[in-house]
Amino acid sequence: MRAVVVTSHGGPEVLKVVDRPAEAPGSGEIAVEVAAAGVNFMDIYMREGRPPYAQDPPHGIGGEGAGRVSAIGPGVTDIKVGDTVAWVGVTGSYAEQVIVPADRAVPIPDGVDPVLAAAVLLQGITAHYLCTSTYPVAEGDVVVVHAAAGGVGLLLTQLVVRRGGVVIATTSGGTKPDLAAAAGATHVADYESFVDVALEVTHGDGVPVVYDGVGASTFDDSLRALRRRGMLVLYGGASGPVPPVDPQRLMRGGSLYLTRPTMGDYIVGRDELLARTGDLFGWIAAGELDVRIGASYPLEHAGRAHEDLAARRTTGKLVLRP
């Protein structure tokens, strides 16, 4: 069984493919033949050894995937061999086989390609909780979505529009503005002008929420774009971590709110996990949610996938195919 491992903390070159014996599932676990594994920024953070994702190398990498169940362990009653499932939060998913806790495995319904399921789970759940729970978008809300042509951004834009919101999308140019507009963004701006666009669209008031997965390079302007009592939802740091923030700054900005959500707190139990993924898979099966796979790589090119993601050379979601 081939798997990608982090041999030491560092750049993409530390990712190596190794051969390992296939494992048998233990109690409450299933073994899955991987159809595809999702590539995410947290994988880069783990490779670099950035807290809180750091582990002592060598170790597996990748936390999201989908595939066919090849074996079940003792105590598993609601999943059978041959089922197709997806998962998130299982380290070591860049591999041909993954052992998955059964209570974290999500059944993939008919009509949903397992590769699409692998591509949508982490980013789709993130987009879902951001606009339904962290800041529940209401009809007519004007919101800023950063990196709107990326994996989360394209999904989040669609879900905000689905809830009746108006999206101001930021992108870095090229074909990305067209992709953001196709996803439903009403306004598309670059990172230098989005504050002006936000103030113009809201007649000087500012927006109620900015969804920011970029981090260091957008943080200051994201605060400037907010209305009084607006919320900055900082859910990632693609451009680097944000320096420590003086709480007085939030007061001076208009009694602003700042939150740093993480997915684990929004899928605390299996019921919540299945509710969010049930919405996503239902919309995909009905043709109501477009999942864009920007590129697919073999396991041997995991380093290249990391390079492309970090350099923002891609749109949509990147996947590895064993």
GROMACS .gro file of C-alpha atoms in nm:
model
  322
    1MET     CA    1   0.000   0.000   0.000
    2ARG     CA    2   0.149   0.331  -0.109
    3ALA     CA    3   0.119   0.644   0.104
    4VAL     CA    4   0.267   0.993   0.113
    5VAL     CA    5   0.466   1.076   0.426
    6VAL     CA    6   0.622   1.392   0.565
    7THR     CA    7   0.987   1.296   0.612
    8SER     CA    8   1.078   1.622   0.792
    9HIS     CA    9   0.924   1.964   0.833
   10GLY     CA   10   0.992   2.185   0.533
   11GLY     CA   11   0.898   2.255   0.173
   12PRO     CA   12   0.714   2.033  -0.078
   13GLU     CA   13   1.030   1.827  -0.132
   14VAL     CA   14   0.984   1.660   0.210
   15LEU     CA   15   0.679   1.471   0.079
   16LYS     CA   16   0.776   1.118  -0.024
   17VAL     CA   17   0.577   0.814  -0.139
   18VAL     CA   18   0.653   0.499   0.059
   19ASP     CA   19   0.524   0.139   0.057
   20ARG     CA   20   0.354   0.023   0.376
   21PRO     CA   21   0.169  -0.294   0.473
   22ALA     CA   22  -0.209  -0.260   0.444
   23GLU     CA   23  -0.377  -0.237   0.785
   24ALA     CA   24  -0.680  -0.424   0.913
   25PRO     CA   25  -0.955  -0.213   1.072
   26GLY     CA   26  -0.993  -0.231   1.448
   27SER     CA   27  -1.304  -0.202   1.659
   28GLY     CA   28  -1.534   0.069   1.527
   29GLU     CA   29  -1.320   0.123   1.218
   30ILE     CA   30  -1.342   0.058   0.845
   31ALA     CA   31  -1.075   0.016   0.576
   32VAL     CA   32  -1.130   0.215   0.258
   33GLU     CA   33  -0.971   0.192  -0.086
   34VAL     CA   34  -0.913   0.558  -0.167
   35ALA     CA   35  -1.064   0.697  -0.488
   36ALA     CA   36  -0.940   1.050  -0.423
   37ALA     CA   37  -0.795   1.260  -0.141
   38GLY     CA   38  -0.851   1.632  -0.103
   39VAL     CA   39  -0.559   1.876  -0.084
   40ASN     CA   40  -0.602   2.160   0.166
   41PHE     CA   41  -0.405   2.444   0.319
   42MET     CA   42  -0.397   2.266   0.654
   43ASP     CA   43  -0.193   1.994   0.482
   44ILE     CA   44   0.066   2.259   0.396
   45TYR     CA   45   0.066   2.381   0.755
   46MET     CA   46   0.120   2.023   0.877
   47ARG     CA   47   0.404   1.971   0.629
   48GLU     CA   48   0.570   2.292   0.748
   49GLY     CA   49   0.524   2.199   1.115
   50ARG     CA   50   0.307   2.502   1.187
   51PRO     CA   51   0.116   2.482   1.519
   52PRO     CA   52  -0.141   2.351   1.594
   53TYR     CA   53  -0.101   2.110   1.301
   54ALA     CA   54   0.257   2.003   1.371
   55GLN     CA   55   0.342   1.637   1.433
   56ASP     CA   56   0.675   1.464   1.481
   57PRO     CA   57   0.791   1.331   1.141
   58PRO     CA   58   0.782   1.094   0.973
   59HIS     CA   59   0.403   1.085   0.954
   60GLY     CA   60   0.118   1.060   0.707
   61ILE     CA   61  -0.057   1.363   0.565
   62GLY     CA   62  -0.394   1.460   0.425
   63GLY     CA   63  -0.720   1.461   0.618
   64GLU     CA   64  -0.996   1.419   0.361
   65GLY     CA   65  -1.098   1.163   0.104
   66ALA     CA   66  -1.352   0.921  -0.037
   67GLY     CA   67  -1.357   0.566  -0.164
   68ARG     CA   68  -1.490   0.212  -0.140
   69VAL     CA   69  -1.512   0.020   0.187
   70SER     CA   70  -1.293  -0.291   0.164
   71ALA     CA   71  -1.323  -0.423   0.522
   72ILE     CA   72  -1.509  -0.347   0.844
   73GLY     CA   73  -1.397  -0.394   1.202
   74PRO     CA   74  -1.583  -0.535   1.500
   75GLY     CA   75  -1.882  -0.332   1.614
   76VAL     CA   76  -1.953  -0.163   1.281
   77THR     CA   77  -2.316  -0.225   1.190
   78ASP     CA   78  -2.433   0.058   0.965
   79ILE     CA   79  -2.161   0.033   0.697
   80LYS     CA   80  -2.084  -0.269   0.480
   81VAL     CA   81  -1.811  -0.380   0.241
   82GLY     CA   82  -1.868  -0.222  -0.099
   83ASP     CA   83  -2.025   0.099   0.031
   84THR     CA   84  -1.878   0.429  -0.087
   85VAL     CA   85  -1.801   0.675   0.189
   86ALA     CA   86  -1.626   1.006   0.242
   87TRP     CA   87  -1.446   1.139   0.548
   88VAL     CA   88  -1.270   1.440   0.690
   89GLY     CA   89  -1.030   1.476   0.980
   90VAL     CA   90  -0.846   1.144   0.929
   91THR     CA   91  -0.471   1.205   0.903
   92GLY     CA   92  -0.295   0.996   0.641
   93SER     CA   93  -0.550   1.027   0.362
   94TYR     CA   94  -0.284   1.076   0.092
   95ALA     CA   95  -0.272   0.698   0.045
   96GLU     CA   96  -0.414   0.401  -0.142
   97GLN     CA   97  -0.587   0.274   0.172
   98VAL     CA   98  -0.707   0.457   0.483
   99ILE     CA   99  -0.842   0.333   0.815
  100VAL     CA  100  -1.141   0.551   0.905
  101PRO     CA  101  -1.342   0.562   1.230
  102ALA     CA  102  -1.688   0.447   1.129
  103ASP     CA  103  -1.858   0.732   1.312
  104ARG     CA  104  -1.672   0.982   1.091
  105ALA     CA  105  -1.753   0.807   0.763
  106VAL     CA  106  -2.026   0.974   0.559
  107PRO     CA  107  -2.226   0.757   0.316
  108ILE     CA  108  -2.213   0.891  -0.039
  109PRO     CA  109  -2.557   0.878  -0.202
  110ASP     CA  110  -2.628   0.756  -0.553
  111GLY     CA  111  -2.571   1.030  -0.806
  112VAL     CA  112  -2.263   1.174  -0.634
  113ASP     CA  113  -1.922   1.080  -0.777
  114PRO     CA  114  -1.680   0.974  -0.499
  115VAL     CA  115  -1.416   1.207  -0.646
  116LEU     CA  116  -1.658   1.500  -0.612
  117ALA     CA  117  -1.734   1.386  -0.257
  118ALA     CA  118  -1.365   1.392  -0.173
  119ALA     CA  119  -1.338   1.736  -0.328
  120VAL     CA  120  -1.631   1.892  -0.146
  121LEU     CA  121  -1.631   1.753   0.206
  122LEU     CA  122  -1.390   1.976   0.400
  123GLN     CA  123  -1.442   2.291   0.196
  124GLY     CA  124  -1.816   2.231   0.161
  125ILE     CA  125  -1.866   2.179   0.533
  126THR     CA  126  -1.658   2.492   0.593
  127ALA     CA  127  -1.869   2.699   0.352
  128HIS     CA  128  -2.186   2.554   0.507
  129TYR     CA  129  -2.106   2.643   0.867
  130LEU     CA  130  -1.959   2.983   0.778
  131CYS     CA  131  -2.280   3.113   0.624
  132THR     CA  132  -2.538   2.919   0.827
  133SER     CA  133  -2.388   2.917   1.177
  134THR     CA  134  -2.085   3.144   1.225
  135TYR     CA  135  -2.260   3.438   1.062
  136PRO     CA  136  -2.601   3.325   0.933
  137VAL     CA  137  -2.649   3.519   0.612
  138ALA     CA  138  -2.993   3.681   0.585
  139GLU     CA  139  -3.184   3.788   0.276
  140GLY     CA  140  -3.025   4.102   0.133
  141ASP     CA  141  -2.700   4.088   0.332
  142VAL     CA  142  -2.403   4.221   0.135
  143VAL     CA  143  -2.097   4.014   0.224
  144VAL     CA  144  -1.732   4.000   0.119
  145VAL     CA  145  -1.593   3.661   0.021
  146HIS     CA  146  -1.214   3.659  -0.014
  147ALA     CA  147  -1.038   3.425  -0.257
  148ALA     CA  148  -1.375   3.366  -0.418
  149ALA     CA  149  -1.232   3.155  -0.702
  150GLY     CA  150  -1.070   2.910  -0.460
  151GLY     CA  151  -1.221   2.589  -0.331
  152VAL     CA  152  -1.405   2.734  -0.029
  153GLY     CA  153  -1.471   3.063  -0.204
  154LEU     CA  154  -1.662   2.916  -0.498
  155LEU     CA  155  -1.877   2.703  -0.268
  156LEU     CA  156  -1.931   2.980  -0.014
  157THR     CA  157  -2.036   3.224  -0.286
  158GLN     CA  158  -2.297   2.979  -0.410
  159LEU     CA  159  -2.431   2.911  -0.060
  160VAL     CA  160  -2.448   3.281   0.032
  161VAL     CA  161  -2.644   3.351  -0.286
  162ARG     CA  162  -2.867   3.053  -0.210
  163ARG     CA  163  -2.956   3.221   0.122
  164GLY     CA  164  -3.040   3.549  -0.051
  165GLY     CA  165  -2.712   3.731   0.013
  166VAL     CA  166  -2.521   3.959  -0.224
  167VAL     CA  167  -2.153   3.869  -0.271
  168ILE     CA  168  -1.860   4.103  -0.322
  169ALA     CA  169  -1.591   3.861  -0.437
  170THR     CA  170  -1.218   3.922  -0.429
  171THR     CA  171  -0.985   3.746  -0.671
  172SER     CA  172  -0.631   3.785  -0.802
  173GLY     CA  173  -0.715   3.825  -1.170
  174GLY     CA  174  -0.682   3.607  -1.478
  175THR     CA  175  -0.990   3.390  -1.528
  176LYS     CA  176  -1.076   3.405  -1.159
  177PRO     CA  177  -1.317   3.702  -1.178
  178ASP     CA  178  -1.524   3.514  -1.437
  179LEU     CA  179  -1.536   3.206  -1.215
  180ALA     CA  180  -1.651   3.410  -0.915
  181ALA     CA  181  -1.920   3.580  -1.124
  182ALA     CA  182  -2.036   3.244  -1.259
  183ALA     CA  183  -2.072   3.120  -0.899
  184GLY     CA  184  -2.312   3.407  -0.831
  185ALA     CA  185  -2.100   3.702  -0.715
  186THR     CA  186  -2.268   4.033  -0.800
  187HIS     CA  187  -1.949   4.237  -0.760
  188VAL     CA  188  -1.591   4.124  -0.823
  189ALA     CA  189  -1.294   4.326  -0.701
  190ASP     CA  190  -0.921   4.288  -0.658
  191TYR     CA  191  -0.759   4.292  -0.316
  192GLU     CA  192  -0.659   4.657  -0.347
  193SER     CA  193  -1.009   4.790  -0.421
  194PHE     CA  194  -1.258   4.570  -0.234
  195VAL     CA  195  -1.297   4.815   0.055
  196ASP     CA  196  -1.400   5.091  -0.185
  197VAL     CA  197  -1.645   4.856  -0.354
  198ALA     CA  198  -1.791   4.747  -0.020
  199LEU     CA  199  -1.844   5.107   0.091
  200GLU     CA  200  -1.991   5.207  -0.243
  201VAL     CA  201  -2.236   4.918  -0.255
  202THR     CA  202  -2.349   4.980   0.104
  203HIS     CA  203  -2.366   5.359   0.065
  204GLY     CA  204  -2.080   5.410   0.307
  205ASP     CA  205  -2.209   5.183   0.585
  206GLY     CA  206  -1.982   4.882   0.530
  207VAL     CA  207  -2.074   4.515   0.513
  208PRO     CA  208  -2.208   4.303   0.799
  209VAL     CA  209  -1.952   4.026   0.746
  210VAL     CA  210  -1.625   3.951   0.571
  211TYR     CA  211  -1.534   3.585   0.521
  212ASP     CA  212  -1.154   3.587   0.516
  213GLY     CA  213  -0.947   3.277   0.448
  214VAL     CA  214  -0.647   3.477   0.325
  215GLY     CA  215  -0.527   3.613   0.657
  216ALA     CA  216  -0.228   3.845   0.698
  217SER     CA  217  -0.247   4.035   0.370
  218THR     CA  218  -0.621   4.109   0.385
  219PHE     CA  219  -0.686   4.139   0.759
  220ASP     CA  220  -0.652   4.517   0.799
  221ASP     CA  221  -0.869   4.601   0.499
  222SER     CA  222  -1.124   4.337   0.600
  223LEU     CA  223  -1.177   4.527   0.926
  224ARG     CA  224  -1.209   4.855   0.733
  225ALA     CA  225  -1.482   4.709   0.513
  226LEU     CA  226  -1.709   4.624   0.807
  227ARG     CA  227  -2.009   4.822   0.923
  228ARG     CA  228  -2.065   4.908   1.288
  229ARG     CA  229  -2.096   4.582   1.486
  230GLY     CA  230  -1.985   4.388   1.178
  231MET     CA  231  -1.809   4.053   1.200
  232LEU     CA  232  -1.475   3.946   1.056
  233VAL     CA  233  -1.478   3.569   1.014
  234LEU     CA  234  -1.112   3.470   0.986
  235TYR     CA  235  -1.122   3.104   0.886
  236GLY     CA  236  -0.776   3.062   0.733
  237GLY     CA  237  -0.437   3.214   0.667
  238ALA     CA  238  -0.335   3.144   0.307
  239SER     CA  239  -0.106   3.450   0.307
  240GLY     CA  240   0.029   3.381   0.656
  241PRO     CA  241  -0.091   3.411   1.016
  242VAL     CA  242  -0.235   3.738   1.145
  243PRO     CA  243  -0.023   3.911   1.412
  244PRO     CA  244  -0.170   3.952   1.762
  245VAL     CA  245  -0.466   4.193   1.768
  246ASP     CA  246  -0.528   4.463   2.030
  247PRO     CA  247  -0.897   4.428   2.131
  248GLN     CA  248  -0.918   4.809   2.150
  249ARG     CA  249  -0.890   4.807   1.774
  250LEU     CA  250  -1.226   4.634   1.750
  251MET     CA  251  -1.381   4.901   1.970
  252ARG     CA  252  -1.237   5.183   1.759
  253GLY     CA  253  -1.362   5.018   1.441
  254GLY     CA  254  -1.722   5.028   1.560
  255SER     CA  255  -1.765   4.755   1.823
  256LEU     CA  256  -1.659   4.492   1.573
  257TYR     CA  257  -1.660   4.116   1.619
  258LEU     CA  258  -1.366   3.891   1.532
  259THR     CA  259  -1.393   3.513   1.530
  260ARG     CA  260  -1.157   3.233   1.426
  261PRO     CA  261  -1.380   2.930   1.366
  262THR     CA  262  -1.258   2.578   1.302
  263MET     CA  263  -1.454   2.295   1.145
  264GLY     CA  264  -1.424   2.059   1.440
  265ASP     CA  265  -1.648   2.283   1.650
  266TYR     CA  266  -1.920   2.273   1.385
  267ILE     CA  267  -1.939   1.894   1.340
  268VAL     CA  268  -1.917   1.804   1.707
  269GLY     CA  269  -2.147   1.502   1.684
  270ARG     CA  270  -2.239   1.260   1.407
  271ASP     CA  271  -2.585   1.413   1.372
  272GLU     CA  272  -2.436   1.754   1.288
  273LEU     CA  273  -2.184   1.597   1.049
  274LEU     CA  274  -2.458   1.410   0.863
  275ALA     CA  275  -2.687   1.714   0.857
  276ARG     CA  276  -2.427   1.936   0.690
  277THR     CA  277  -2.304   1.671   0.447
  278GLY     CA  278  -2.661   1.567   0.373
  279ASP     CA  279  -2.734   1.920   0.254
  280LEU     CA  280  -2.418   1.928   0.042
  281PHE     CA  281  -2.466   1.589  -0.121
  282GLY     CA  282  -2.835   1.660  -0.179
  283TRP     CA  283  -2.757   1.985  -0.362
  284ILE     CA  284  -2.486   1.815  -0.569
  285ALA     CA  285  -2.717   1.526  -0.668
  286ALA     CA  286  -2.987   1.777  -0.765
  287GLY     CA  287  -2.745   1.980  -0.975
  288GLU     CA  288  -2.783   2.281  -0.744
  289LEU     CA  289  -2.422   2.304  -0.622
  290ASP     CA  290  -2.130   2.316  -0.863
  291VAL     CA  291  -1.808   2.159  -0.734
  292ARG     CA  292  -1.508   2.263  -0.940
  293ILE     CA  293  -1.206   2.034  -0.940
  294GLY     CA  294  -0.920   2.256  -1.049
  295ALA     CA  295  -0.658   1.984  -1.091
  296SER     CA  296  -0.592   1.617  -1.019
  297TYR     CA  297  -0.247   1.476  -0.936
  298PRO     CA  298  -0.102   1.129  -0.873
  299LEU     CA  299   0.035   1.059  -0.525
  300GLU     CA  300   0.390   1.110  -0.656
  301HIS     CA  301   0.308   1.472  -0.737
  302ALA     CA  302   0.171   1.568  -0.395
  303GLY     CA  303   0.453   1.822  -0.361
  304ARG     CA  304   0.353   1.986  -0.688
  305ALA     CA  305  -0.007   2.008  -0.567
  306HIS     CA  306   0.114   2.187  -0.253
  307GLU     CA  307   0.322   2.427  -0.462
  308ASP     CA  308   0.030   2.509  -0.690
  309LEU     CA  309  -0.210   2.561  -0.401
  310ALA     CA  310   0.028   2.785  -0.204
  311ALA     CA  311   0.105   2.997  -0.511
  312ARG     CA  312  -0.267   3.037  -0.590
  313ARG     CA  313  -0.205   2.906  -0.940
  314THR     CA  314  -0.525   2.704  -0.928
  315THR     CA  315  -0.899   2.749  -0.897
  316GLY     CA  316  -1.146   2.523  -0.725
  317LYS     CA  317  -1.033   2.210  -0.542
  318LEU     CA  318  -0.717   2.004  -0.589
  319VAL     CA  319  -0.727   1.627  -0.544
  320LEU     CA  320  -0.480   1.339  -0.541
  321ARG     CA  321  -0.571   1.017  -0.722
  322PRO     CA  322  -0.391   0.700  -0.604
   0.00000   0.00000   0.00000
